[in-house]
Coordinates of C-alpha atoms in Angstrom, one line a residue:
Chain Q
X1 CA 22.4 113.1 -125.0
X2 CA 24.6 111.1 -123.1
X3 CA 25.0 107.4 -124.0
X4 CA 25.5 104.9 -121.3
X5 CA 26.1 101.4 -121.8
X6 CA 26.1 99.0 -119.1
X7 CA 27.5 95.2 -119.9
X8 CA 25.4 92.4 -118.6
X9 CA 27.2 89.4 -120.0
X10 CA 28.6 86.4 -118.2
X11 CA 31.4 88.1 -116.4
X12 CA 29.5 91.4 -115.7
X13 CA 26.5 89.4 -114.7
X14 CA 28.7 87.6 -111.9
X15 CA 30.2 90.6 -110.5
X16 CA 26.9 92.6 -110.4
X17 CA 26.6 94.2 -113.8
X18 CA 22.8 94.0 -113.8
X19 CA 22.6 95.4 -110.2
X20 CA 24.7 98.3 -111.5
X21 CA 22.4 98.7 -114.3
X22 CA 19.1 98.8 -112.4
X23 CA 20.9 101.3 -109.6
X24 CA 21.9 103.7 -112.6
X25 CA 18.6 103.7 -113.9
X26 CA 17.0 104.6 -110.5
X27 CA 20.0 107.3 -109.9
X28 CA 19.2 108.9 -113.4
X29 CA 15.5 109.1 -112.6
X30 CA 15.9 110.5 -109.1
X31 CA 18.1 113.0 -110.5
X32 CA 15.4 113.9 -113.3
X33 CA 18.0 113.6 -115.9
X34 CA 16.3 110.8 -117.7
X35 CA 15.7 113.0 -120.9
X36 CA 19.3 113.6 -121.1
X37 CA 20.8 110.0 -120.7
X38 CA 20.2 107.0 -122.9
X39 CA 20.7 104.0 -120.6
X40 CA 21.0 100.8 -122.3
X41 CA 22.5 96.9 -121.6
X42 CA 24.8 95.4 -123.6
X43 CA 25.5 91.5 -124.1
X44 CA 29.2 91.9 -124.1
X45 CA 31.5 95.2 -124.2
X46 CA 34.6 92.7 -124.7
X47 CA 36.7 93.7 -121.8
X48 CA 35.6 90.8 -119.5
X49 CA 38.8 91.0 -117.1
X50 CA 37.7 94.5 -116.2
X51 CA 34.0 93.6 -115.2
X52 CA 31.4 94.9 -114.7
X53 CA 32.0 97.4 -117.4
X54 CA 30.4 100.5 -118.4
X55 CA 30.7 102.5 -121.8
X56 CA 29.9 106.6 -121.5
X57 CA 29.8 108.1 -124.7
X58 CA 32.3 105.5 -125.9
X59 CA 34.6 105.6 -123.0
X60 CA 35.3 102.4 -121.5
X61 CA 35.1 102.0 -117.4
X62 CA 36.0 99.0 -115.7
X63 CA 34.9 97.6 -112.2
X64 CA 31.7 99.6 -111.8
X65 CA 30.4 97.2 -109.0
X66 CA 26.9 98.2 -107.6
X67 CA 28.6 99.7 -104.4
X68 CA 30.0 102.1 -106.8
X69 CA 27.3 102.9 -109.0
X70 CA 26.3 106.0 -107.2
X71 CA 29.8 107.6 -107.1
X72 CA 30.3 106.3 -110.7
X73 CA 26.9 108.3 -111.7
X74 CA 28.2 111.7 -109.9
X75 CA 31.6 111.5 -111.3
X76 CA 31.4 110.3 -114.8
X77 CA 27.6 110.7 -116.0
X78 CA 26.2 113.8 -114.0
X79 CA 29.1 116.1 -115.1
X80 CA 28.6 115.3 -118.7
X81 CA 25.0 115.7 -118.3
X82 CA 25.3 119.2 -116.7
X83 CA 27.9 120.1 -119.5
X84 CA 25.3 119.1 -121.9
X85 CA 27.7 117.6 -124.2
X86 CA 27.3 113.9 -125.3
X87 CA 28.0 111.8 -128.2
X88 CA 26.2 112.7 -131.4
X89 CA 26.2 116.5 -129.8
X90 CA 27.7 118.9 -132.2
X91 CA 30.3 120.9 -130.5
X92 CA 30.4 123.7 -132.9
Chain U
X1 CA 20.8 64.0 -138.4
X2 CA 17.6 62.1 -139.0
X3 CA 15.6 63.6 -141.5
X4 CA 12.1 62.1 -140.3
X5 CA 10.9 61.5 -136.8
X6 CA 8.2 59.7 -135.1
X7 CA 5.5 61.0 -132.5
X8 CA 4.6 58.1 -130.4
X9 CA 1.6 58.3 -127.7
X10 CA -0.1 55.5 -126.0
X11 CA -3.2 55.1 -123.7
X12 CA -4.1 52.0 -121.7
X13 CA -6.7 50.7 -119.5
X14 CA -6.9 47.5 -117.4
X15 CA -9.7 45.0 -117.2
X16 CA -12.3 46.2 -114.4
X17 CA -11.0 44.6 -111.0
X18 CA -7.5 44.3 -112.2
X19 CA -4.6 46.0 -110.9
X20 CA -2.5 45.8 -114.0
X21 CA -3.0 45.6 -117.9
X22 CA -2.5 42.1 -119.3
X23 CA -1.4 44.1 -122.3
X24 CA 2.2 45.6 -122.8
X25 CA 3.9 47.9 -125.4
X26 CA 7.7 48.8 -126.0
X27 CA 9.3 51.2 -128.5
X28 CA 13.0 50.4 -129.4
X29 CA 15.4 52.3 -131.2
X30 CA 18.0 51.4 -134.0
X31 CA 20.3 53.9 -136.1
X32 CA 17.9 53.9 -138.8
X33 CA 14.6 52.7 -137.6
X34 CA 11.9 52.6 -134.6
X35 CA 10.4 49.4 -133.7
X36 CA 7.1 49.3 -131.7
X37 CA 5.7 46.0 -130.4
X38 CA 2.3 45.8 -129.0
X39 CA 1.1 42.5 -127.1
X40 CA -2.0 41.1 -125.5
X41 CA -1.3 38.3 -122.9
X42 CA -3.7 35.5 -122.6
X43 CA -6.4 36.4 -119.9
X44 CA -5.6 39.3 -117.8
X45 CA -3.7 40.4 -114.6
X46 CA -0.3 39.6 -113.6
X47 CA 0.1 36.6 -115.5
X48 CA -1.1 37.9 -118.5
X49 CA 1.1 41.0 -118.2
X50 CA 4.0 38.9 -117.5
X51 CA 3.5 37.3 -121.1
X52 CA 2.6 40.4 -123.0
X53 CA 5.8 42.0 -121.5
X54 CA 8.0 39.4 -122.2
X55 CA 6.9 39.0 -125.8
X56 CA 7.3 42.8 -126.4
X57 CA 10.7 42.6 -124.3
X58 CA 12.0 39.8 -126.7
X59 CA 10.7 41.7 -129.9
X60 CA 12.5 44.9 -129.0
X61 CA 15.5 43.1 -127.6
X62 CA 15.9 41.2 -130.9
X63 CA 15.5 44.3 -133.0
X64 CA 18.6 45.7 -131.6
X65 CA 20.8 43.1 -133.6
X66 CA 20.8 42.6 -137.2
X67 CA 17.7 40.5 -137.6
X68 CA 15.1 40.9 -140.0
X69 CA 11.4 41.4 -138.8
X70 CA 10.7 37.9 -140.0
X71 CA 13.6 36.3 -138.2
X72 CA 12.3 38.5 -135.1
X73 CA 8.8 36.9 -135.6
X74 CA 9.9 33.5 -136.0
X75 CA 12.0 33.6 -132.8
X76 CA 8.9 35.0 -131.1
X77 CA 6.6 32.1 -132.2
X78 CA 9.4 29.3 -131.5
X79 CA 9.9 30.9 -127.8
X80 CA 6.0 31.8 -127.0
X81 CA 4.6 29.2 -124.6
X82 CA 1.3 27.4 -125.8
X83 CA -1.7 27.1 -123.5
X84 CA -2.1 23.2 -123.1
X85 CA -5.9 23.3 -122.7
X86 CA -6.8 25.9 -125.3
X87 CA -3.8 25.1 -127.9
X88 CA -3.1 28.8 -128.7
X89 CA -0.1 31.0 -127.8
X90 CA -0.2 32.7 -124.7
X91 CA 0.0 36.1 -126.3
X92 CA -0.6 37.7 -129.6
X93 CA 1.3 40.8 -130.6
X94 CA 2.1 43.1 -133.7
X95 CA 5.7 44.2 -134.5
X96 CA 6.2 47.2 -136.8
X97 CA 9.5 48.7 -137.9
X98 CA 9.4 52.1 -139.4
X99 CA 12.6 53.1 -141.0
X100 CA 13.8 56.6 -141.0
X101 CA 13.0 56.7 -144.8
X102 CA 9.1 56.0 -143.9
X103 CA 9.4 52.2 -145.2
X104 CA 7.6 50.1 -142.8
X105 CA 7.6 46.5 -142.2
X106 CA 4.8 45.0 -140.3
X107 CA 4.1 41.6 -138.6
X108 CA 1.0 40.8 -137.0
X109 CA 0.2 37.3 -135.1
X110 CA -3.5 36.8 -133.8
X111 CA -3.8 40.8 -133.2
X112 CA -6.5 43.3 -134.4
X113 CA -5.7 44.6 -137.8
X114 CA -3.4 48.0 -137.8
X115 CA -4.8 51.1 -139.4
X116 CA -3.1 54.0 -141.1
X117 CA -4.3 57.5 -141.2
X118 CA -3.3 58.9 -144.2
X119 CA -2.3 62.6 -143.9
X120 CA -3.3 61.7 -140.2
X121 CA -6.9 62.1 -141.4
X122 CA -8.2 59.3 -143.7
X123 CA -8.3 55.8 -142.0
X124 CA -7.1 52.8 -144.3
X125 CA -6.7 49.2 -143.2
X126 CA -3.0 48.3 -143.9
X127 CA -3.0 45.7 -146.7
X128 CA -1.3 42.6 -145.3
X129 CA -1.1 39.0 -146.9
X130 CA -0.6 35.9 -145.0
X131 CA 2.6 34.0 -144.2
X132 CA 3.1 30.6 -142.4
X133 CA 5.9 30.8 -139.9
X134 CA 6.5 27.6 -137.9
X135 CA 2.9 26.5 -138.7
X136 CA 1.4 29.6 -137.7
X137 CA -0.5 32.0 -139.7
X138 CA 1.1 35.4 -139.3
X139 CA -0.1 38.6 -141.6
X140 CA 2.5 40.6 -142.9
X141 CA 2.8 43.9 -144.7
X142 CA 5.4 46.2 -146.6
X143 CA 4.5 49.7 -147.3
X144 CA 5.7 53.3 -147.1
X145 CA 4.6 56.1 -144.8
X146 CA 4.5 59.4 -145.9
X147 CA 5.3 62.5 -143.5
X148 CA 1.9 63.1 -141.8
X149 CA 0.7 59.8 -141.6
X150 CA -0.2 58.0 -138.5
X151 CA -0.3 54.3 -137.7
X152 CA -3.1 53.1 -135.3
X153 CA -2.6 49.8 -133.2
X154 CA -4.9 48.7 -130.8
X155 CA -5.8 45.7 -128.8
X156 CA -8.7 43.3 -128.1
X157 CA -10.1 45.5 -125.6
X158 CA -10.9 48.4 -128.0
X159 CA -12.0 46.1 -130.5
X160 CA -14.6 44.2 -128.0
X161 CA -15.4 47.5 -126.2
X162 CA -19.2 47.6 -125.0
X163 CA -19.6 43.8 -125.9
X164 CA -22.8 42.4 -124.2
X165 CA -23.4 46.1 -122.7
X166 CA -23.8 49.0 -124.7
X167 CA -23.1 47.1 -127.9
X168 CA -24.0 43.6 -128.5
X169 CA -21.3 42.7 -130.9
X170 CA -18.8 44.9 -129.4
X171 CA -17.0 48.0 -131.4
X172 CA -15.5 45.9 -133.9
X173 CA -13.0 47.1 -136.5
X174 CA -15.6 48.8 -138.7
X175 CA -16.6 50.8 -135.7
X176 CA -13.3 51.8 -134.7
X177 CA -12.6 52.8 -138.6
X178 CA -15.9 55.0 -138.7
X179 CA -14.7 56.6 -135.5
X180 CA -11.5 57.5 -136.8
X181 CA -13.0 58.9 -140.0
X182 CA -15.2 61.2 -137.9
X183 CA -12.5 62.2 -135.1
X184 CA -9.0 62.2 -136.9
X185 CA -9.5 65.4 -139.1
X186 CA -10.2 67.7 -136.2
X187 CA -7.0 66.4 -134.4
X188 CA -4.9 67.0 -137.3
X189 CA -2.4 64.3 -136.7
X190 CA -2.2 64.9 -132.7
X191 CA -1.2 61.2 -131.7
X192 CA -1.8 61.9 -127.9
X193 CA -5.4 63.1 -128.5
X194 CA -6.2 60.5 -130.9
X195 CA -4.9 57.7 -128.7
X196 CA -7.2 59.4 -125.9
X197 CA -9.9 60.0 -128.1
X198 CA -10.0 56.0 -129.0
X199 CA -9.4 54.7 -125.4
X200 CA -12.0 57.2 -124.0
X201 CA -14.6 56.1 -126.4
X202 CA -13.8 52.4 -125.7
X203 CA -14.2 53.2 -122.0
X204 CA -17.6 54.7 -122.4
X205 CA -18.9 51.8 -124.3
X206 CA -17.3 49.4 -121.6
X207 CA -19.4 51.9 -119.5
X208 CA -16.4 52.4 -117.3
X209 CA -15.9 48.7 -116.2
X210 CA -13.9 47.1 -119.1
X211 CA -14.2 43.5 -119.7
X212 CA -10.9 43.4 -121.1
X213 CA -7.3 45.1 -121.3
X214 CA -7.4 48.0 -123.7
X215 CA -4.2 49.6 -125.4
X216 CA -4.1 52.0 -128.3
X217 CA -0.7 53.1 -129.9
X218 CA -0.6 55.9 -132.4
X219 CA 2.4 56.8 -134.1
X220 CA 2.8 59.7 -136.5
X221 CA 5.8 59.9 -139.0
X222 CA 6.9 63.3 -139.8
X223 CA 9.7 65.6 -140.8
X224 CA 12.5 66.0 -138.1
X225 CA 12.6 69.3 -136.6
X226 CA 16.3 70.2 -136.2
X227 CA 17.9 73.2 -134.0
X228 CA 21.6 74.5 -134.5
X229 CA 23.1 76.1 -131.5
X230 CA 26.2 78.7 -131.7
X231 CA 28.2 79.2 -128.5
X232 CA 31.4 80.7 -127.8
X233 CA 34.2 82.2 -130.2
X234 CA 36.3 79.7 -131.6
X235 CA 39.9 78.7 -130.1
X236 CA 41.5 80.7 -132.7
X237 CA 40.1 84.1 -134.6
X238 CA 41.1 82.6 -137.8
X239 CA 38.4 79.7 -137.6
X240 CA 35.5 82.3 -136.7
X241 CA 34.5 82.7 -140.7
X242 CA 34.4 78.7 -140.9
X243 CA 32.4 78.4 -137.6
X244 CA 29.7 81.3 -138.6
X245 CA 29.2 79.9 -142.6
X246 CA 28.7 76.4 -140.6
X247 CA 26.1 78.1 -138.6
X248 CA 24.4 79.8 -141.0
X249 CA 24.4 77.1 -143.6
X250 CA 22.6 74.6 -141.4
X251 CA 18.9 73.9 -141.5
X252 CA 16.9 74.6 -138.3
X253 CA 16.0 76.9 -135.5
X254 CA 19.0 79.1 -134.9
X255 CA 20.0 79.6 -131.4
X256 CA 22.7 81.9 -130.2
X257 CA 24.0 81.4 -126.9
X258 CA 26.8 84.1 -125.8
X259 CA 27.1 87.7 -125.6
X260 CA 30.4 87.8 -127.5
X261 CA 29.1 85.1 -129.8
X262 CA 26.1 87.2 -130.5
X263 CA 28.1 90.3 -131.2
X264 CA 30.4 88.5 -133.7
X265 CA 27.5 86.8 -135.7
X266 CA 25.7 90.4 -135.5
X267 CA 29.1 91.9 -136.9
X268 CA 29.3 89.1 -139.5
X269 CA 25.6 89.5 -140.6
X270 CA 25.9 93.6 -140.5
X271 CA 22.8 93.6 -138.6
X272 CA 22.2 95.2 -135.0
X273 CA 22.3 93.6 -131.8
X274 CA 19.6 94.6 -129.2
X275 CA 19.2 93.5 -125.7
X276 CA 16.1 91.5 -125.0
X277 CA 14.2 93.2 -122.2
X278 CA 12.2 90.3 -121.6
X279 CA 14.2 88.6 -118.8
X280 CA 15.9 91.7 -117.2
X281 CA 14.6 90.6 -113.9
X282 CA 15.7 87.2 -113.8
X283 CA 18.9 86.1 -112.2
X284 CA 20.3 85.2 -115.5
X285 CA 22.0 87.7 -117.6
X286 CA 19.3 88.9 -120.5
X287 CA 19.3 87.8 -123.9
X288 CA 19.2 89.7 -127.0
X289 CA 17.8 89.9 -130.7
X290 CA 19.4 89.5 -134.1
X291 CA 17.5 89.6 -137.1
X292 CA 16.8 86.1 -138.4
X293 CA 17.8 84.2 -135.1
X294 CA 15.1 82.4 -133.3
X295 CA 16.8 83.2 -129.7
X296 CA 19.8 84.8 -128.3
X297 CA 20.8 84.3 -124.8
X298 CA 23.9 84.8 -122.5
X299 CA 26.2 81.6 -122.8
X300 CA 27.7 79.5 -120.0
X301 CA 25.4 80.4 -117.1
X302 CA 22.3 80.1 -119.3
X303 CA 23.4 76.7 -120.8
X304 CA 24.5 75.6 -117.3
X305 CA 20.9 76.7 -116.1
X306 CA 19.4 74.6 -118.9
X307 CA 21.2 71.5 -118.0
X308 CA 20.2 72.0 -114.2
X309 CA 16.5 72.5 -115.3
X310 CA 16.8 69.2 -117.2
X311 CA 18.4 67.4 -114.3
X312 CA 16.4 68.7 -111.5
X313 CA 13.2 69.9 -113.4
X314 CA 12.1 73.4 -114.0
X315 CA 10.8 75.3 -110.8
X316 CA 6.9 75.9 -111.1
X317 CA 6.0 79.3 -112.9
X318 CA 9.8 79.9 -113.6
X319 CA 10.2 81.8 -117.1
X320 CA 13.9 82.8 -117.9
X321 CA 16.4 82.7 -120.6
X322 CA 17.2 79.1 -119.9
X323 CA 13.2 77.8 -119.8
X324 CA 13.0 79.6 -123.6
X325 CA 16.1 77.9 -124.7
X326 CA 14.9 74.7 -123.4
X327 CA 11.6 75.3 -125.1
X328 CA 13.4 75.5 -128.3
X329 CA 15.5 72.6 -127.6
X330 CA 12.6 70.0 -126.7
X331 CA 10.9 70.9 -129.6
X332 CA 13.8 69.7 -131.8
X333 CA 14.3 65.9 -132.7
X334 CA 18.0 66.8 -133.7
X335 CA 20.2 69.4 -132.4
X336 CA 24.0 70.5 -133.5
X337 CA 26.0 72.4 -131.0
X338 CA 28.7 74.4 -132.6
X339 CA 31.0 74.9 -129.5
X340 CA 33.7 77.6 -129.7
X341 CA 36.5 76.6 -127.4
X342 CA 38.4 80.1 -126.5
X343 CA 38.7 80.6 -122.9
X344 CA 37.7 83.6 -121.4
X345 CA 40.3 84.8 -119.0
X346 CA 37.7 87.0 -117.0
X347 CA 36.2 83.6 -116.0
X348 CA 38.2 83.1 -112.9
X349 CA 38.1 84.1 -109.3
X350 CA 34.5 84.5 -109.8
X351 CA 33.7 82.2 -106.4
X352 CA 32.5 79.6 -108.9
X353 CA 34.2 76.2 -109.9
X354 CA 36.5 76.8 -112.8
X355 CA 35.0 73.7 -114.7
X356 CA 31.7 75.3 -115.1
X357 CA 33.4 77.9 -117.4
X358 CA 34.8 75.2 -119.8
X359 CA 32.3 75.5 -122.6
X360 CA 33.0 72.1 -123.8
X361 CA 32.1 70.6 -120.6
X362 CA 28.9 72.5 -120.1
X363 CA 28.0 71.7 -123.9
X364 CA 28.7 68.1 -123.3
X365 CA 26.7 68.0 -120.0
X366 CA 23.6 69.7 -121.7
X367 CA 24.1 67.4 -124.4
X368 CA 24.0 64.3 -122.5
X369 CA 20.9 65.4 -120.9
X370 CA 19.1 66.0 -124.3
X371 CA 20.1 62.7 -125.4
X372 CA 18.7 61.0 -122.3
X373 CA 15.4 62.3 -123.6
X374 CA 15.9 60.8 -126.9
X375 CA 17.3 63.8 -128.8
X376 CA 19.8 63.3 -131.7
X377 CA 22.6 65.6 -130.5
X378 CA 25.9 66.4 -132.4
X379 CA 28.7 68.2 -130.9
X380 CA 31.3 70.2 -133.2
X381 CA 34.0 72.1 -131.5
X382 CA 35.8 75.0 -133.0

């Protein structure tokens, strides 16, 4: 399971974090991978300068504005789903 | 913070055919007491209204100084004009001062006797004794109210309701007493409902055409409700433990406004912080859930919106994190804001004025709005 957390705190909200969250939700469903991705909102990821922030399996990404959501999904989330490796999964 | 509070409700009607009531009432606050004055001007209409208003304004104005209730009554008696024809004062009045501690002093001049609903349920006439002030007889009482007790004051238009019509002798004090015995238990100390029931019954006896102005004032003494609002990280991380201890050590509804703040608190309590999915569709950031906290919201934007709602009103049908926060704040009598003054460098170049991101400014604006609505508000900065 790939763990995705989207920040919707003050700074991220002002820069489109909530929209990014909704777009990622739609993209995940459209790709039919909702069973392999755990998508959650977070109140603050404590990196406000880079807002909007997204955490993928603990790895932070900044500047994930709504217009970048689709690219972000293809580049950072989908490959992890395809590889079948996510946080909490045992590699051995 | 005051430990006790008063809910005050009033209902008034004017004599049939008059545009305004010849009764008046005012409420005044001092740091340790609330003064309620009710007056019935002689006659009806504008002249009676002016006299009654003058009386309650003087009573409440004088109460702001260091005068005792007796001094206030003496001044009122000395200044009230007397009708040359009838040799009686142009208005009757009652002045009651209810201290934060529950102690009450009451003075009545020619007005119907005040009733107390013990526990909000059981009516009793307040026991008074007579005093002579400047050759006039006034009735005075000194007593205590317990939390849940309700004081009921009313004017002649209630006592004489239905006179010569449905009730040959009018409603009378005993009739009012019986009515309160029967209705108060179901109303459970709800002042507004009690004032309404009394006035509605009087209007029914008057058959919708009152022969006199009528006023009912109900005041319920109760324990004050407090809220404590935590917002923003402190100016220096060293101060965080003290700020959180201060927050957790206070009595009242616990409100947390800020994403970082919520994270810091959840970590301190070692409990999970979950996102509250109720308002995900609103244009405000969503709030969260922390075990034991009554509400967790985003900070700056939600607080700013709450102040805006108080200033301009809540748009009909609107329900978001700010209306939720206001529900809690408006329910409280006393509110303590614990405001962290750390500045978030990310709150720049957002296209919004920078001042709105100064948590101190936002908290002070909201506090001012709440004070205007009679709330006692303390601000503590960290």
